[in-house]
CSV table of C-alpha atoms in Angstrom, one decimal:
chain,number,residue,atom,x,y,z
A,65,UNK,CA,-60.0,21.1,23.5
A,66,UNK,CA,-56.6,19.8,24.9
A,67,UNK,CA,-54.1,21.7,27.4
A,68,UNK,CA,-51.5,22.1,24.8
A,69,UNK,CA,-54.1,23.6,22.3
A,70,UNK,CA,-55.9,25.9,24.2
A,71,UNK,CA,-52.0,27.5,25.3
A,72,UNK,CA,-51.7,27.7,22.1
A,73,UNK,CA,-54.8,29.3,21.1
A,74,UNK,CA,-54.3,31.9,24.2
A,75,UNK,CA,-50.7,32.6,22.7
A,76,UNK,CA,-51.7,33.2,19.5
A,77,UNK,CA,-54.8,35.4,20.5
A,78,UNK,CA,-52.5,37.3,22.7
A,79,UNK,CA,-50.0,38.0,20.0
A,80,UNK,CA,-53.0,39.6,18.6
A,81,UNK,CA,-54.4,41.0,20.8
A,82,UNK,CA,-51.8,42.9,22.9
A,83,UNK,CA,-49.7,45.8,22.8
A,84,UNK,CA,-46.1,46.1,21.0
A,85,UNK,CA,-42.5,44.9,22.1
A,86,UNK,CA,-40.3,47.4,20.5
A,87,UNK,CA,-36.7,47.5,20.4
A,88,UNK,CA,-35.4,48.4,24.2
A,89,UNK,CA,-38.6,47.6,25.3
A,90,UNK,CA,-39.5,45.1,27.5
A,91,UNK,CA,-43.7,44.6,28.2
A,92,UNK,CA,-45.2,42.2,30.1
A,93,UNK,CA,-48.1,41.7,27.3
A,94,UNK,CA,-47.4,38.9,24.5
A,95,UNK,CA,-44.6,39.9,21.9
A,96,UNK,CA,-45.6,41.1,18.9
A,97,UNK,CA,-44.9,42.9,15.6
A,98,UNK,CA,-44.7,39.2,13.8
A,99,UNK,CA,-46.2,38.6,10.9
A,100,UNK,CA,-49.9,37.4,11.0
A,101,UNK,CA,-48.8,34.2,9.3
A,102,UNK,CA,-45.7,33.4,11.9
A,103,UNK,CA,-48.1,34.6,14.6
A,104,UNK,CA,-49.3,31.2,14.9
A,105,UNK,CA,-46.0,29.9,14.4
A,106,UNK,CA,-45.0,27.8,18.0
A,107,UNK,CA,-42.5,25.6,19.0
A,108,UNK,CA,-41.7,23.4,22.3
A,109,UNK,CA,-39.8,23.8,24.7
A,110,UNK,CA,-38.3,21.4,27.8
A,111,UNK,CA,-36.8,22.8,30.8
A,112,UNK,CA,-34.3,20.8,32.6
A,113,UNK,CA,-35.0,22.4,35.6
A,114,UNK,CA,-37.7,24.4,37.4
A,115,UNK,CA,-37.6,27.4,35.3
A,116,UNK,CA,-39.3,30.8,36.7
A,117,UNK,CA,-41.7,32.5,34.3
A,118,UNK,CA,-41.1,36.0,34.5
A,119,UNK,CA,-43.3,38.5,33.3
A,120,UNK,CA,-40.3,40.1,31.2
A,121,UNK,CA,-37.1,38.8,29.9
A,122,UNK,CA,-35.3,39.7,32.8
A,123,UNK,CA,-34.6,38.3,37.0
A,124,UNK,CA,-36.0,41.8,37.3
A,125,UNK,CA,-39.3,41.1,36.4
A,126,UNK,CA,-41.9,39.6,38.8
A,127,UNK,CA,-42.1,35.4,38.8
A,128,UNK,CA,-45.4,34.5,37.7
A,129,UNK,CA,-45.1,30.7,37.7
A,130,UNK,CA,-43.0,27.9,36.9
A,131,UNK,CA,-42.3,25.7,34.5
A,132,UNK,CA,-41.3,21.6,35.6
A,133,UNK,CA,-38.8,19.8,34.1
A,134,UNK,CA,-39.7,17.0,31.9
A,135,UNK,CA,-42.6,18.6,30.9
A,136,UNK,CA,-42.9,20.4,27.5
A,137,UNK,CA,-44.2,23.9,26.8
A,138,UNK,CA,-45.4,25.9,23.8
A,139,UNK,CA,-43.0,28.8,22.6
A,140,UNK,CA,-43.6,31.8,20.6
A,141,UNK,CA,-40.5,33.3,20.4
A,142,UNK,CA,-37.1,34.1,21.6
A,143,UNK,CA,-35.2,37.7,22.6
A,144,UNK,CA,-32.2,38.7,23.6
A,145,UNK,CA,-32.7,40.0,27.6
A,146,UNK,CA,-30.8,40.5,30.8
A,147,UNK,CA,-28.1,38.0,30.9
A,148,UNK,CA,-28.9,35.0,33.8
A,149,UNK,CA,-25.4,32.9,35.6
A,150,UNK,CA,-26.1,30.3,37.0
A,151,UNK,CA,-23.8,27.4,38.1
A,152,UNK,CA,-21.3,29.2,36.2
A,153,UNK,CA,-23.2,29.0,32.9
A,154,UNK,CA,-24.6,32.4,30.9
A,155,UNK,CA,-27.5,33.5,28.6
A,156,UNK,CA,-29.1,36.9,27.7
A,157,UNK,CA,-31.6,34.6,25.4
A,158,UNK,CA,-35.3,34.9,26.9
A,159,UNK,CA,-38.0,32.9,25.5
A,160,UNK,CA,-41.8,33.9,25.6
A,161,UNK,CA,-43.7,30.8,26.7
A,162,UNK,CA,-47.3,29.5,27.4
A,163,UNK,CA,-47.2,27.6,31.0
A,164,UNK,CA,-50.8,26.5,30.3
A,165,UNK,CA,-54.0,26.7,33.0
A,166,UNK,CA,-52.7,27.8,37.0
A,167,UNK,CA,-49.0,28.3,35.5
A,168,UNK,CA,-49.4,31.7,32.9
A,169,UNK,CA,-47.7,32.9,30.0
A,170,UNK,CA,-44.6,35.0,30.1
A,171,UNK,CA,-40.7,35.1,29.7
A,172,UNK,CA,-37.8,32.1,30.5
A,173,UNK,CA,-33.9,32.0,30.5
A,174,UNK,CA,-33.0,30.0,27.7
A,175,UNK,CA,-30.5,28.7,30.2
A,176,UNK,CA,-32.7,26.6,31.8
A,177,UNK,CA,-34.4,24.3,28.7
A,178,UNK,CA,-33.1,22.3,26.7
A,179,UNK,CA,-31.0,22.8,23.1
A,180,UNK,CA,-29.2,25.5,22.0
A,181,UNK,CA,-28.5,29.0,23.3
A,182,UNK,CA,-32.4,29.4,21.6
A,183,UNK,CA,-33.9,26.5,23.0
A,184,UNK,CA,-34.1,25.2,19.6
A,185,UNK,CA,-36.0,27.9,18.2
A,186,UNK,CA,-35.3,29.6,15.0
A,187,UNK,CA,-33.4,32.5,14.3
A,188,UNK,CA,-36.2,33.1,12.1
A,189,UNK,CA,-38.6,32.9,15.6
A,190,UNK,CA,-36.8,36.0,17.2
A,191,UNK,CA,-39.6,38.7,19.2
């Protein structure tokens, strides 16, 4: 089985798998409360920098690994988080991400991958 699918796999046995986001919340586990059928729904993402992975959608939250630039990355979903500035641009949008194998799963600033303020994820696709 390849990289990409076994992220994906991991993500969508974690949606699963682990315990709730509600509203106001912010856990460290996989989002869920999805539907079983958009469970499996992911998308790709492309940062355009070094992008943290935090282990909630916040600068708060511990760094768990990073993601590189040029590379793309399966994403679950997107939620609106603390907002991030940097080099005078602004988003609140966090998106939940698989970094694959040595890298991790978790939470990153829609400010730093490509697209729109979602990364090009659906509004449908929100946590």
């Amino acid at each position: 089985m390849s990289i990409r699918r076994k992220a994906v796999a991991v993500l969508a046995g974690a949606v699963l798998a682990c315990g709730l986001l509600t509203a106001g919340t912010a856990s460290a586990a996989a989002p869920t409360g999805r539907t079983a059928q958009s469970a499996y729904a992911t998308y790709t993402v492309v940062p355009i920098v070094d992008a943290p992975i935090r282990s909630g959608p916040g600068n708060g939250y511990p760094a768990i690994g990073t993601l590189r630039p040029g590379y793309s990355y399966p994403a679950l979903c997107w939620l609106s988080g603390e907002t991030v500035v940097d080099h005078g641009s602004t988003s609140h949008i966090w998106i939940y991400v698989s970094g694959g194998a040595g890298i991790g799963d978790g939470w990153v600033s829609a400010l730093y991958l490509r697209g729109d303020e979602r990364a090009d994820l659906p509004a449908s696709a929100q946590c």
